[in-house]
């Protein structure tokens, strides 16, 4: 069961990273001034995964998963590492795309 959860988390993490990786490969540059909703509203949407909200979201998810799934300590640590690594990789890709 633990291996199943790890595999599912890795697949989910990979799925979430598809969009940022495609954006990075295509070299697309985000221009908030050209967005129909304007710069300020899109900034709030885009910054929702940035510090501290991304870290708080991961922390909340980990706490909920800890109490809901009642995983063994080793499996929970694996899950936490996968989630934090996915967040860090997504943030790294975002920084590269914005520059």
CSV table of C-alpha atoms in Angstrom, one decimal:
chain,number,residue,atom,x,y,z
A,1,UNK,CA,0.0,0.0,0.0
A,2,UNK,CA,2.8,2.5,0.8
A,3,UNK,CA,4.4,1.9,-2.5
A,4,UNK,CA,1.1,2.5,-4.2
A,5,UNK,CA,0.7,5.9,-2.5
A,6,UNK,CA,4.2,6.9,-3.4
A,7,UNK,CA,3.7,6.0,-7.0
A,8,UNK,CA,0.4,7.9,-7.1
A,9,UNK,CA,2.0,11.0,-5.6
A,10,UNK,CA,4.8,10.9,-8.1
A,11,UNK,CA,2.4,10.6,-10.9
A,12,UNK,CA,0.3,13.4,-9.6
A,13,UNK,CA,3.4,15.6,-9.1
A,14,UNK,CA,4.5,14.8,-12.6
A,15,UNK,CA,1.1,15.8,-13.9
A,16,UNK,CA,1.2,19.1,-12.1
A,17,UNK,CA,4.6,19.9,-13.5
A,18,UNK,CA,3.6,19.3,-17.2
A,19,UNK,CA,2.3,22.9,-17.7
A,20,UNK,CA,5.4,24.7,-16.3
A,21,UNK,CA,7.7,22.4,-18.2
A,22,UNK,CA,5.9,23.0,-21.5
A,23,UNK,CA,5.9,26.7,-20.9
A,24,UNK,CA,9.7,26.6,-20.2
A,25,UNK,CA,10.3,24.5,-23.3
A,26,UNK,CA,8.2,26.8,-25.6
A,27,UNK,CA,9.9,29.9,-24.2
A,28,UNK,CA,6.6,31.6,-23.5
A,29,UNK,CA,6.9,34.9,-21.6
A,30,UNK,CA,4.1,36.1,-19.4
A,31,UNK,CA,3.2,39.8,-19.9
A,32,UNK,CA,0.6,40.9,-17.3
A,33,UNK,CA,0.0,44.3,-19.0
A,34,UNK,CA,-1.4,42.5,-22.1
A,35,UNK,CA,-3.8,40.4,-20.0
A,36,UNK,CA,-7.5,41.4,-20.4
A,37,UNK,CA,-8.1,41.4,-16.6
A,38,UNK,CA,-5.2,43.8,-16.1
A,39,UNK,CA,-1.9,43.4,-14.3
A,40,UNK,CA,-3.0,43.6,-10.7
A,41,UNK,CA,-5.6,40.8,-10.8
A,42,UNK,CA,-3.4,38.5,-12.7
A,43,UNK,CA,-0.5,39.2,-10.2
A,44,UNK,CA,-2.7,38.0,-7.4
A,45,UNK,CA,-3.6,34.8,-9.3
A,46,UNK,CA,0.0,34.1,-10.3
A,47,UNK,CA,1.4,34.9,-6.8
A,48,UNK,CA,-1.0,32.4,-5.1
A,49,UNK,CA,1.7,29.7,-5.3
A,50,UNK,CA,4.5,32.0,-4.1
A,51,UNK,CA,5.9,32.6,-0.6
A,52,UNK,CA,4.3,32.1,1.9
A,53,UNK,CA,1.1,30.8,0.4
A,54,UNK,CA,2.7,27.8,-1.4
A,55,UNK,CA,4.4,26.7,1.8
A,56,UNK,CA,1.3,27.2,3.9
A,57,UNK,CA,-0.8,25.2,1.4
A,58,UNK,CA,1.7,22.3,1.4
A,59,UNK,CA,1.9,22.4,5.2
A,60,UNK,CA,-1.9,22.3,5.5
A,61,UNK,CA,-2.1,19.4,3.0
A,62,UNK,CA,0.5,17.5,4.9
A,63,UNK,CA,-1.3,18.0,8.2
A,64,UNK,CA,-4.6,16.9,6.7
A,65,UNK,CA,-3.0,13.9,5.0
A,66,UNK,CA,-1.3,12.9,8.2
A,67,UNK,CA,-4.6,12.8,10.1
A,68,UNK,CA,-6.8,11.4,7.3
A,69,UNK,CA,-4.5,8.7,5.8
A,70,UNK,CA,-2.9,7.7,9.1
A,71,UNK,CA,0.2,6.6,7.2
A,72,UNK,CA,3.2,5.0,8.9
A,73,UNK,CA,6.0,7.4,9.6
A,74,UNK,CA,8.2,6.3,6.8
A,75,UNK,CA,5.4,6.6,4.2
A,76,UNK,CA,4.4,10.0,5.5
A,77,UNK,CA,8.0,11.3,5.2
A,78,UNK,CA,8.2,10.0,1.6
A,79,UNK,CA,5.0,11.8,0.8
A,80,UNK,CA,6.2,15.0,2.4
A,81,UNK,CA,9.5,14.8,0.5
A,82,UNK,CA,7.6,14.3,-2.8
A,83,UNK,CA,5.2,17.2,-2.1
A,84,UNK,CA,8.0,19.7,-1.0
A,85,UNK,CA,10.2,18.7,-4.0
A,86,UNK,CA,7.3,19.3,-6.4
A,87,UNK,CA,6.7,22.7,-4.9
A,88,UNK,CA,10.4,23.7,-5.0
A,89,UNK,CA,10.7,22.5,-8.6
A,90,UNK,CA,7.6,24.4,-9.7
A,91,UNK,CA,8.9,27.5,-8.0
A,92,UNK,CA,12.3,27.1,-9.8
A,93,UNK,CA,10.6,26.7,-13.2
A,94,UNK,CA,8.4,29.8,-12.5
A,95,UNK,CA,11.5,31.9,-11.7
A,96,UNK,CA,13.2,30.7,-14.9
A,97,UNK,CA,10.2,31.4,-17.0
A,98,UNK,CA,9.7,34.9,-15.6
A,99,UNK,CA,13.3,35.9,-16.4
